[in-house]
PDB file of C-alpha atoms in Angstrom:
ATOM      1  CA  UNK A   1      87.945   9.392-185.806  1.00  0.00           C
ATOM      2  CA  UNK A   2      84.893   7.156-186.271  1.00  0.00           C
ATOM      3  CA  UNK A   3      81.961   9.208-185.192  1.00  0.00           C
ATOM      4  CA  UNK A   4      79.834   6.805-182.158  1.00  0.00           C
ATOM      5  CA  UNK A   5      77.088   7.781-179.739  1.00  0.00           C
ATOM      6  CA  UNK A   6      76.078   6.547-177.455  1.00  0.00           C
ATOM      7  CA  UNK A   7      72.210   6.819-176.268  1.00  0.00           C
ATOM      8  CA  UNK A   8      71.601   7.255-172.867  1.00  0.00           C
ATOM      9  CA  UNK A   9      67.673   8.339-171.911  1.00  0.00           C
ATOM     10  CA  UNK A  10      67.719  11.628-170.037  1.00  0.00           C
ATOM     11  CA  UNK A  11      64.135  12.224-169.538  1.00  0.00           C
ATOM     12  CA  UNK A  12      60.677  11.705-170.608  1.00  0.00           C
ATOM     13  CA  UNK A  13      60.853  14.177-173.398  1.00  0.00           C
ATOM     14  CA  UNK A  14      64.192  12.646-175.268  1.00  0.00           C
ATOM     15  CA  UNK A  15      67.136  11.391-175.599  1.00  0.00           C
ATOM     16  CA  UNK A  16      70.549  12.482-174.810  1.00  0.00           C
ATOM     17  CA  UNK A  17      73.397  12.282-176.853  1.00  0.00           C
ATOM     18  CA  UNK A  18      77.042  11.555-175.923  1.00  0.00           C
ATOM     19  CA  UNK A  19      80.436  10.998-177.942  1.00  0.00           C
ATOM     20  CA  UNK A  20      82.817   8.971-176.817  1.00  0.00           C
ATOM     21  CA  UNK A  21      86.289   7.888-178.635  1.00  0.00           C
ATOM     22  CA  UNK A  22      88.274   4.640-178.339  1.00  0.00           C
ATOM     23  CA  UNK A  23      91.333   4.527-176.245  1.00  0.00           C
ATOM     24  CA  UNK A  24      93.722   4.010-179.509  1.00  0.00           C
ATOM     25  CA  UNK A  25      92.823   7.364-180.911  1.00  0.00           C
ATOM     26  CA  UNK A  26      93.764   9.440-177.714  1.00  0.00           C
ATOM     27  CA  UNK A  27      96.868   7.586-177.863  1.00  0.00           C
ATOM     28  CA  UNK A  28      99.600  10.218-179.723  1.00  0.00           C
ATOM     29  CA  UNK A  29     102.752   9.304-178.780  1.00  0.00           C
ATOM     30  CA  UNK A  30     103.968   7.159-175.342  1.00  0.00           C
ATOM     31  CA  UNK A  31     103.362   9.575-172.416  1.00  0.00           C
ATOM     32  CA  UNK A  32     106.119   9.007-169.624  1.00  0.00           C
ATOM     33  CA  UNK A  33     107.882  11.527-167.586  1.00  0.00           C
ATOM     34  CA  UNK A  34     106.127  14.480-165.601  1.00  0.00           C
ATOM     35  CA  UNK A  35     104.137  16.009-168.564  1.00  0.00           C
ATOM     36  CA  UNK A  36     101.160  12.942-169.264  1.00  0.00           C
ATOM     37  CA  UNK A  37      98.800  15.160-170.850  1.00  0.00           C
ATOM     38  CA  UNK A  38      97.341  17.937-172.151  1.00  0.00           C
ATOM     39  CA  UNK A  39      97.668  20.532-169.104  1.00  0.00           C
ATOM     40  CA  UNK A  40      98.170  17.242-166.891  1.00  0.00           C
ATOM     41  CA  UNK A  41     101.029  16.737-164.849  1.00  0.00           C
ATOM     42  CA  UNK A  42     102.362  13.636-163.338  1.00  0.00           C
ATOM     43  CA  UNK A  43     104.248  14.094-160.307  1.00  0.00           C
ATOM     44  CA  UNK A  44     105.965  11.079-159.125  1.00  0.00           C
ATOM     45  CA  UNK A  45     105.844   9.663-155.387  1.00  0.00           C
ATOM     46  CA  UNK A  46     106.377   7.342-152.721  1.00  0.00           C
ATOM     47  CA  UNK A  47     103.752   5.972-150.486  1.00  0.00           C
ATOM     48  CA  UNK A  48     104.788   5.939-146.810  1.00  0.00           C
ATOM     49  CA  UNK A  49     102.701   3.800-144.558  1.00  0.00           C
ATOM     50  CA  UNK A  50     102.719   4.004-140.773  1.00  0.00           C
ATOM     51  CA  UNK A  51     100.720   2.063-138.338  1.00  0.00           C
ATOM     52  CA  UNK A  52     100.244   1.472-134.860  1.00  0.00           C
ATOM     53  CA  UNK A  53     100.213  -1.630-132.880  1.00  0.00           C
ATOM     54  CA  UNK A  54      98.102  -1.961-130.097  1.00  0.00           C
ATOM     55  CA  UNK A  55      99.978  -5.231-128.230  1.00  0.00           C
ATOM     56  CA  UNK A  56      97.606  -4.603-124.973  1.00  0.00           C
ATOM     57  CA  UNK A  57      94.723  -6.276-126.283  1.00  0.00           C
ATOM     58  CA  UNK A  58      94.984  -9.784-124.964  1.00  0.00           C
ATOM     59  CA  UNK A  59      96.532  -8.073-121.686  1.00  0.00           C
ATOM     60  CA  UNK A  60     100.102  -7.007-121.369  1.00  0.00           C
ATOM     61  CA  UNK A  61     101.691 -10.420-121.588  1.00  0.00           C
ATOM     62  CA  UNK A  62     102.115 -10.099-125.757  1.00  0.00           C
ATOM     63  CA  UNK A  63     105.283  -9.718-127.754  1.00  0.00           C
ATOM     64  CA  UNK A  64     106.673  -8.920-131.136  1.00  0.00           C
ATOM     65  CA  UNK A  65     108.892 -11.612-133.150  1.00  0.00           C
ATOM     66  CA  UNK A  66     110.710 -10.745-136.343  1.00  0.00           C
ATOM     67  CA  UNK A  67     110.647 -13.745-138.633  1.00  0.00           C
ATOM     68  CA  UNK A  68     113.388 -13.805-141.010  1.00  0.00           C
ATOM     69  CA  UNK A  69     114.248 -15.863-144.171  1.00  0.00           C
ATOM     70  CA  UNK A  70     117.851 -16.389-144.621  1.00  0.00           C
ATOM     71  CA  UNK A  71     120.032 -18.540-146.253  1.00  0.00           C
ATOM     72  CA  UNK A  72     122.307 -21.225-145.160  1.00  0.00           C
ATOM     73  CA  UNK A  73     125.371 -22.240-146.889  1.00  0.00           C
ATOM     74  CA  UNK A  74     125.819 -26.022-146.351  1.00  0.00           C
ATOM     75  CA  UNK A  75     129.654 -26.919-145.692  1.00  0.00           C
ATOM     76  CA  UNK A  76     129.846 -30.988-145.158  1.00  0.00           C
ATOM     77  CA  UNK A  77     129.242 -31.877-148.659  1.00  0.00           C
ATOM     78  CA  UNK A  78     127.901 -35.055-147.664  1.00  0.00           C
ATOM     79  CA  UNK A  79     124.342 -33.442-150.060  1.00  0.00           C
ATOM     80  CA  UNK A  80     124.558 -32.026-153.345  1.00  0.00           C
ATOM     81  CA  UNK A  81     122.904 -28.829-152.246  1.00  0.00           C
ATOM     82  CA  UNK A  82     124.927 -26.269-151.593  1.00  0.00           C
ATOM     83  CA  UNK A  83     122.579 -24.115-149.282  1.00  0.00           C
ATOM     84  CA  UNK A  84     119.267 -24.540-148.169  1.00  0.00           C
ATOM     85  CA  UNK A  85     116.387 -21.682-146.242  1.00  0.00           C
ATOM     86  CA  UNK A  86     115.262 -21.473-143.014  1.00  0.00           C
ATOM     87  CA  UNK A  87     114.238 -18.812-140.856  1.00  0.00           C
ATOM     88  CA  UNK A  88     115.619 -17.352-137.579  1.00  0.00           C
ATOM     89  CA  UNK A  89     113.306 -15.591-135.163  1.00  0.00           C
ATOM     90  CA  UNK A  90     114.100 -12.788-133.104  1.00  0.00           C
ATOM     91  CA  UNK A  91     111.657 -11.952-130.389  1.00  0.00           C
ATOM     92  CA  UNK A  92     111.641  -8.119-129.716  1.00  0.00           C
ATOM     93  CA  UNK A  93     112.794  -7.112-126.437  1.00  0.00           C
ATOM     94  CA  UNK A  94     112.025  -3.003-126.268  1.00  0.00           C
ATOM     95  CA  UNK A  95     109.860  -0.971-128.343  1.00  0.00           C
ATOM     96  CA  UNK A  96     112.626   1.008-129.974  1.00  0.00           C
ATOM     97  CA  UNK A  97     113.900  -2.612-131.340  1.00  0.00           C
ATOM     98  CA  UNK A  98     110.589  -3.085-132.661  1.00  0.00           C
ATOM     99  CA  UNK A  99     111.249  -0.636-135.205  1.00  0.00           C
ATOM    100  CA  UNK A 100     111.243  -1.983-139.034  1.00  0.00           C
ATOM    101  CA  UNK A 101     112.563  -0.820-142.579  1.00  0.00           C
ATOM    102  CA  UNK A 102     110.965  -2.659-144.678  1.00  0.00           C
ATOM    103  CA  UNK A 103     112.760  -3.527-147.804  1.00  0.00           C
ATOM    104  CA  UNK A 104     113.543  -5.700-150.202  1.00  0.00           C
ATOM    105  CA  UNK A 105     113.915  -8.365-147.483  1.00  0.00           C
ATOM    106  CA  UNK A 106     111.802 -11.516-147.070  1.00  0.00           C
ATOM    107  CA  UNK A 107     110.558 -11.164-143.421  1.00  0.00           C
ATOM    108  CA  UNK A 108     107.278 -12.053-141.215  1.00  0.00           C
ATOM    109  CA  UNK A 109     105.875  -9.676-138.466  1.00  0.00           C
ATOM    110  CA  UNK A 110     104.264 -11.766-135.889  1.00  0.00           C
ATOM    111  CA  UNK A 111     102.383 -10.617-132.712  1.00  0.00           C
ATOM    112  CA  UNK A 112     102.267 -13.420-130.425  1.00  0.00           C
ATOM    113  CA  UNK A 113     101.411 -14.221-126.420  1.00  0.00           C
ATOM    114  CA  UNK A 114     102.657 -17.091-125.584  1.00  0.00           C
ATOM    115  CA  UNK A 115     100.879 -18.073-122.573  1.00  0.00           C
ATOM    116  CA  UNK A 116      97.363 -18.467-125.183  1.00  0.00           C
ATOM    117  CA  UNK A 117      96.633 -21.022-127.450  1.00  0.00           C
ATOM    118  CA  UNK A 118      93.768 -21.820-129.509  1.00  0.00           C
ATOM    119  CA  UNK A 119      93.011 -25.244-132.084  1.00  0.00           C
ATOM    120  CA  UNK A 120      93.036 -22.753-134.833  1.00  0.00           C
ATOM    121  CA  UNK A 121      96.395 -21.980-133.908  1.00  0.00           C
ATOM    122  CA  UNK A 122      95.591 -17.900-133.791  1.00  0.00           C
ATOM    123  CA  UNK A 123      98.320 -17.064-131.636  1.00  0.00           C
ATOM    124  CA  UNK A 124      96.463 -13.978-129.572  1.00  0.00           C
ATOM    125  CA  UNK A 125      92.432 -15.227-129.048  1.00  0.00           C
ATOM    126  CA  UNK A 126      89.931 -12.170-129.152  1.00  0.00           C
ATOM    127  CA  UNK A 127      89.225 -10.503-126.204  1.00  0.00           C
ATOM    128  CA  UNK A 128      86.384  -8.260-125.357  1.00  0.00           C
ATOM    129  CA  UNK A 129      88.238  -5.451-128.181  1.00  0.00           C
ATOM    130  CA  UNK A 130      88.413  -8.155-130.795  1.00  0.00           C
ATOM    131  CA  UNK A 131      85.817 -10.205-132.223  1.00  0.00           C
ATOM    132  CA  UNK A 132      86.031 -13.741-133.173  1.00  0.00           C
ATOM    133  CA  UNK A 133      84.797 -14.770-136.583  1.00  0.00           C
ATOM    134  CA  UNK A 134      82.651 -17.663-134.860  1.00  0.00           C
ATOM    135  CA  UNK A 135      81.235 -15.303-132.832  1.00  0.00           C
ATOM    136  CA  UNK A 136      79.670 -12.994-135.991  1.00  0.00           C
ATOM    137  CA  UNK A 137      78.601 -16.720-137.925  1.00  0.00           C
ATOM    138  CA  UNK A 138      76.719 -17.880-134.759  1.00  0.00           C
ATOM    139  CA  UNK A 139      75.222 -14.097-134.755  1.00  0.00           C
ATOM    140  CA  UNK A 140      74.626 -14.139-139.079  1.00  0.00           C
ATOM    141  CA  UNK A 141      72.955 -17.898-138.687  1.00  0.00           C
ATOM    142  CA  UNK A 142      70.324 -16.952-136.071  1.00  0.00           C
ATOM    143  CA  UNK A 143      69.330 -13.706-138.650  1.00  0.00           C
ATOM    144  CA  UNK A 144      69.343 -16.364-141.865  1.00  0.00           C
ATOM    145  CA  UNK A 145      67.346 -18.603-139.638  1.00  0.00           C
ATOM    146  CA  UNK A 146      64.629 -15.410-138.784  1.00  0.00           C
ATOM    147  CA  UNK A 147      64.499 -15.219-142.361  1.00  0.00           C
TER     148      UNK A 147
END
């Protein structure tokens, strides 16, 4: 191994000295499995993630529609496509059917209320728990405008 350093200044009085090596020479052999290292274990995982939906906060009119992609075979022959994709929704009726394993499925998780609208089409508006993004420009242009 090439001998580097590298000089970093430490104080007034000097400099300090550090080695460092390229990543090719710590590279021995390929390191899979559960031993990666010297005295290093790998131990291999999942990562689990749970969240909570709070559907209340546009009032208690909101739901919870399951967007699916599936496939549709196409039987009249009068195309030369022999399926085609579109998506079925499925608007959750309980909170027990709102329950998802996600998986290798394409699918879209929508929280909707569909008594509010908006031009921007964003299907629940803030309410006095969410903030709308016009809201924090109008508030970040008056501060630019101070400055």
């Amino acid at each position: 191994m090439e001998e580097v350093f590298l000089a970093l200044p430490s104080s007034r009085r000097g400099i300090k000295k550090t080695y460092f090596s390229k990543q090719y020479d710590q590279i021995k052999d390929e390191a899979h499995g559960t031993l990666v290292a010297e005295n290093t274990i790998g131990v291999y995982h999942d990562h689990f993630i749970n969240y909570y939906l709070d559907f209340d906060i546009d009032g208690d009119a909101n739901s919870f529609v399951k967007i699916n992609l599936v496939t549709k075979k196409i039987t009249n022959g009068k195309t030369p496509r022999k399926s085609y994709w579109t998506v079925e929704k499925e608007t959750v009726k309980t909170e027990l059917d709102a329950r998802i394993l996600l998986g290798t499925k394409p699918m879209e998780l929508r929280p909707t209320n569909f008594f509010k609208y908006n031009p921007m089409l964003k299907v629940i508006p803030p309410s006095s728990r969410a903030r709308s993004m016009a809201s924090l420009h109008r508030k970040m242009s008056r501060v630019w405008r101070a400055i």
